Short mmCIF file of C-alpha atoms in Angstrom, two decimals:
data_model
loop_
_atom_site.label_atom_id
_atom_site.label_comp_id
_atom_site.label_asym_id
_atom_site.label_seq_id
_atom_site.Cartn_x
_atom_site.Cartn_y
_atom_site.Cartn_z
CA MET T 201 -70.46 69.28 -73.72
CA PRO T 202 -72.66 68.80 -70.71
CA ARG T 203 -72.47 65.49 -68.62
CA GLY T 204 -76.45 65.20 -68.97
CA HIS T 205 -79.63 67.14 -69.29
CA ALA T 206 -82.52 67.61 -66.60
CA LEU T 207 -85.96 68.57 -66.91
CA ILE T 208 -86.97 70.72 -63.96
CA ILE T 209 -90.84 70.62 -63.20
CA GLU T 210 -91.49 73.09 -60.44
CA ASP T 211 -94.11 75.80 -60.14
CA SER T 212 -91.63 77.93 -57.86
CA SER T 213 -89.40 79.84 -60.31
CA THR T 214 -87.29 80.62 -57.34
CA ALA T 215 -86.92 76.99 -56.37
CA ARG T 216 -86.51 76.07 -60.16
CA ILE T 217 -83.66 78.74 -60.72
CA LEU T 218 -81.68 77.39 -57.47
CA LEU T 219 -81.97 73.64 -58.57
CA SER T 220 -81.10 74.65 -62.06
CA ARG T 221 -77.86 76.56 -60.77
CA LEU T 222 -76.75 73.31 -58.65
CA LEU T 223 -77.00 71.40 -61.71
CA GLU T 224 -75.33 73.28 -64.01
CA ARG T 225 -72.34 73.45 -61.64
CA ALA T 226 -72.36 69.85 -61.71
CA ASP T 227 -72.20 70.53 -65.73
CA ILE T 228 -75.91 69.12 -66.33
CA SER T 229 -77.90 71.43 -68.64
CA THR T 230 -81.25 72.12 -67.64
CA LYS T 231 -84.55 72.96 -68.82
CA GLY T 232 -87.77 74.04 -66.66
CA VAL T 233 -91.25 74.27 -66.52
CA ALA T 234 -94.13 75.25 -64.05
CA THR T 235 -96.66 72.01 -64.68
CA ALA T 236 -96.51 68.43 -65.43
CA GLU T 237 -98.94 69.39 -68.15
CA GLN T 238 -96.26 71.46 -69.71
CA ALA T 239 -93.55 68.80 -69.38
CA PHE T 240 -95.32 65.98 -71.52
CA PRO T 241 -94.91 67.83 -74.86
CA LEU T 242 -91.38 68.94 -74.09
CA LEU T 243 -90.54 65.52 -73.37
CA GLN T 244 -91.76 64.28 -76.95
CA GLN T 245 -89.20 66.89 -78.22
CA GLU T 246 -86.18 66.63 -76.06
CA HIS T 247 -84.35 63.95 -74.48
CA PHE T 248 -83.61 64.57 -70.83
CA ASP T 249 -81.31 62.33 -68.78
CA LEU T 250 -82.95 62.95 -65.32
CA ILE T 251 -86.53 64.68 -64.28
CA PHE T 252 -86.52 66.54 -61.09
CA LEU T 253 -90.54 66.57 -60.26
CA ASP T 254 -92.21 68.92 -57.62
CA HIS T 255 -94.98 67.18 -55.48
CA LEU T 256 -97.19 70.14 -55.14
CA LEU T 257 -97.90 71.31 -58.67
CA PRO T 258 -100.89 73.19 -60.07
CA GLY T 259 -103.22 70.90 -62.17
CA MET T 260 -101.82 67.38 -61.95
CA ASN T 261 -99.61 66.66 -58.95
CA GLY T 262 -96.25 65.22 -58.66
CA PHE T 263 -97.44 61.67 -57.96
CA GLN T 264 -99.81 61.72 -60.79
CA ALA T 265 -96.89 62.94 -63.06
CA LEU T 266 -94.61 60.09 -61.96
CA GLU T 267 -96.89 57.45 -62.62
CA ARG T 268 -97.62 58.85 -66.14
CA LEU T 269 -94.10 59.04 -66.59
CA LYS T 270 -93.50 55.58 -65.70
CA GLN T 271 -96.43 54.18 -67.98
CA GLN T 272 -95.18 56.04 -71.14
CA PRO T 273 -92.27 54.01 -73.30
CA GLU T 274 -90.50 57.01 -73.88
CA THR T 275 -90.09 58.21 -70.53
CA ARG T 276 -90.16 55.10 -68.22
CA ASP T 277 -86.49 54.66 -68.00
CA ILE T 278 -85.55 58.30 -67.07
CA PRO T 279 -84.81 58.52 -63.34
CA VAL T 280 -87.11 60.77 -61.81
CA PHE T 281 -86.40 62.57 -58.41
CA MET T 282 -89.34 63.91 -56.39
CA TYR T 283 -88.19 67.39 -55.53
CA THR T 284 -90.08 68.61 -52.44
CA SER T 285 -90.32 69.62 -48.82
CA GLN T 286 -91.71 66.78 -47.76
CA ASN T 287 -89.68 64.81 -45.18
CA ALA T 288 -91.55 61.82 -43.90
CA GLU T 289 -90.08 58.02 -44.55
CA ARG T 290 -93.85 57.21 -45.76
CA TYR T 291 -93.55 59.77 -48.43
CA LEU T 292 -90.08 58.17 -49.74
CA GLN T 293 -91.68 55.01 -49.66
CA GLU T 294 -94.69 56.08 -51.60
CA ALA T 295 -92.58 57.76 -54.18
CA ARG T 296 -90.33 54.62 -54.57
CA ALA T 297 -93.40 52.41 -54.94
CA LEU T 298 -94.47 54.69 -57.95
CA GLY T 299 -90.75 54.53 -59.82
CA ALA T 300 -89.17 57.58 -58.46
CA ALA T 301 -85.00 57.13 -58.17
CA GLY T 302 -85.13 59.11 -55.22
CA VAL T 303 -86.27 62.19 -53.07
CA ILE T 304 -84.44 65.39 -53.07
CA ARG T 305 -85.35 67.69 -50.28
CA LYS T 306 -85.64 71.39 -51.46
CA GLN T 307 -82.97 72.24 -48.80
CA VAL T 308 -80.55 69.57 -50.35
CA ASP T 309 -76.89 69.31 -49.46
CA ARG T 310 -75.03 70.10 -52.44
CA ASP T 311 -72.35 67.55 -52.08
CA GLN T 312 -74.76 65.01 -51.47
CA LEU T 313 -76.51 66.18 -54.66
CA MET T 314 -73.31 66.10 -56.59
CA ARG T 315 -72.53 62.59 -55.49
CA THR T 316 -75.83 61.11 -56.51
CA LEU T 317 -75.85 62.55 -59.89
CA ASP T 318 -72.32 60.92 -60.44
CA ILE T 319 -73.96 57.75 -59.76
CA ILE T 320 -76.74 58.19 -61.52
CA LEU T 321 -75.14 59.52 -64.77
CA SER T 322 -72.32 56.71 -64.26
CA ASN T 323 -74.88 54.14 -65.58
CA VAL T 324 -74.28 52.20 -62.58
CA PRO T 325 -76.66 49.18 -62.24
CA ASP T 326 -79.72 50.01 -60.76
CA GLN T 327 -79.53 47.94 -57.65
CA GLU T 328 -76.10 49.67 -56.79
CA GLN T 329 -77.91 52.93 -57.63
CA SER T 330 -80.86 52.18 -55.23
CA GLU T 331 -78.70 51.53 -52.29
CA ALA T 332 -76.50 54.47 -53.05
CA ILE T 333 -79.47 57.07 -53.34
CA ARG T 334 -80.53 58.09 -49.81
CA LEU T 335 -80.69 61.57 -50.05
CA ALA T 336 -79.91 63.22 -46.57
CA PRO T 337 -81.27 65.09 -44.51
CA GLY T 338 -84.61 63.27 -44.59
CA GLY T 339 -83.96 60.84 -47.32
#
């Protein structure tokens, strides 16, 4: 049985597949969609432990989707990671202000991702999670 179930919202099928493979190696099952609009009905049908959300999406962008996720009672407590090539500290601050658990760069270090997943899936209190989740490079 997997340790968790993740939703990947990413319009690039290549990036979606790469992240899915990394997560599956960490014993996390995945489901992927190309737009935020496709994600919302799916979130009503299935339980997800984590969400990975691209910033530049067709239709609703990642920050708009993040705001909506954090406003809905059914999804507000699911940790959401922005999955992006953005690398600015300002971007990280804005993502966190909107409720993101962190920012993962598309060139993510596999070992760092595994450590972060261990922290999130171990039910560590939110304050400790915040201090532990600084994803390098660029995080």
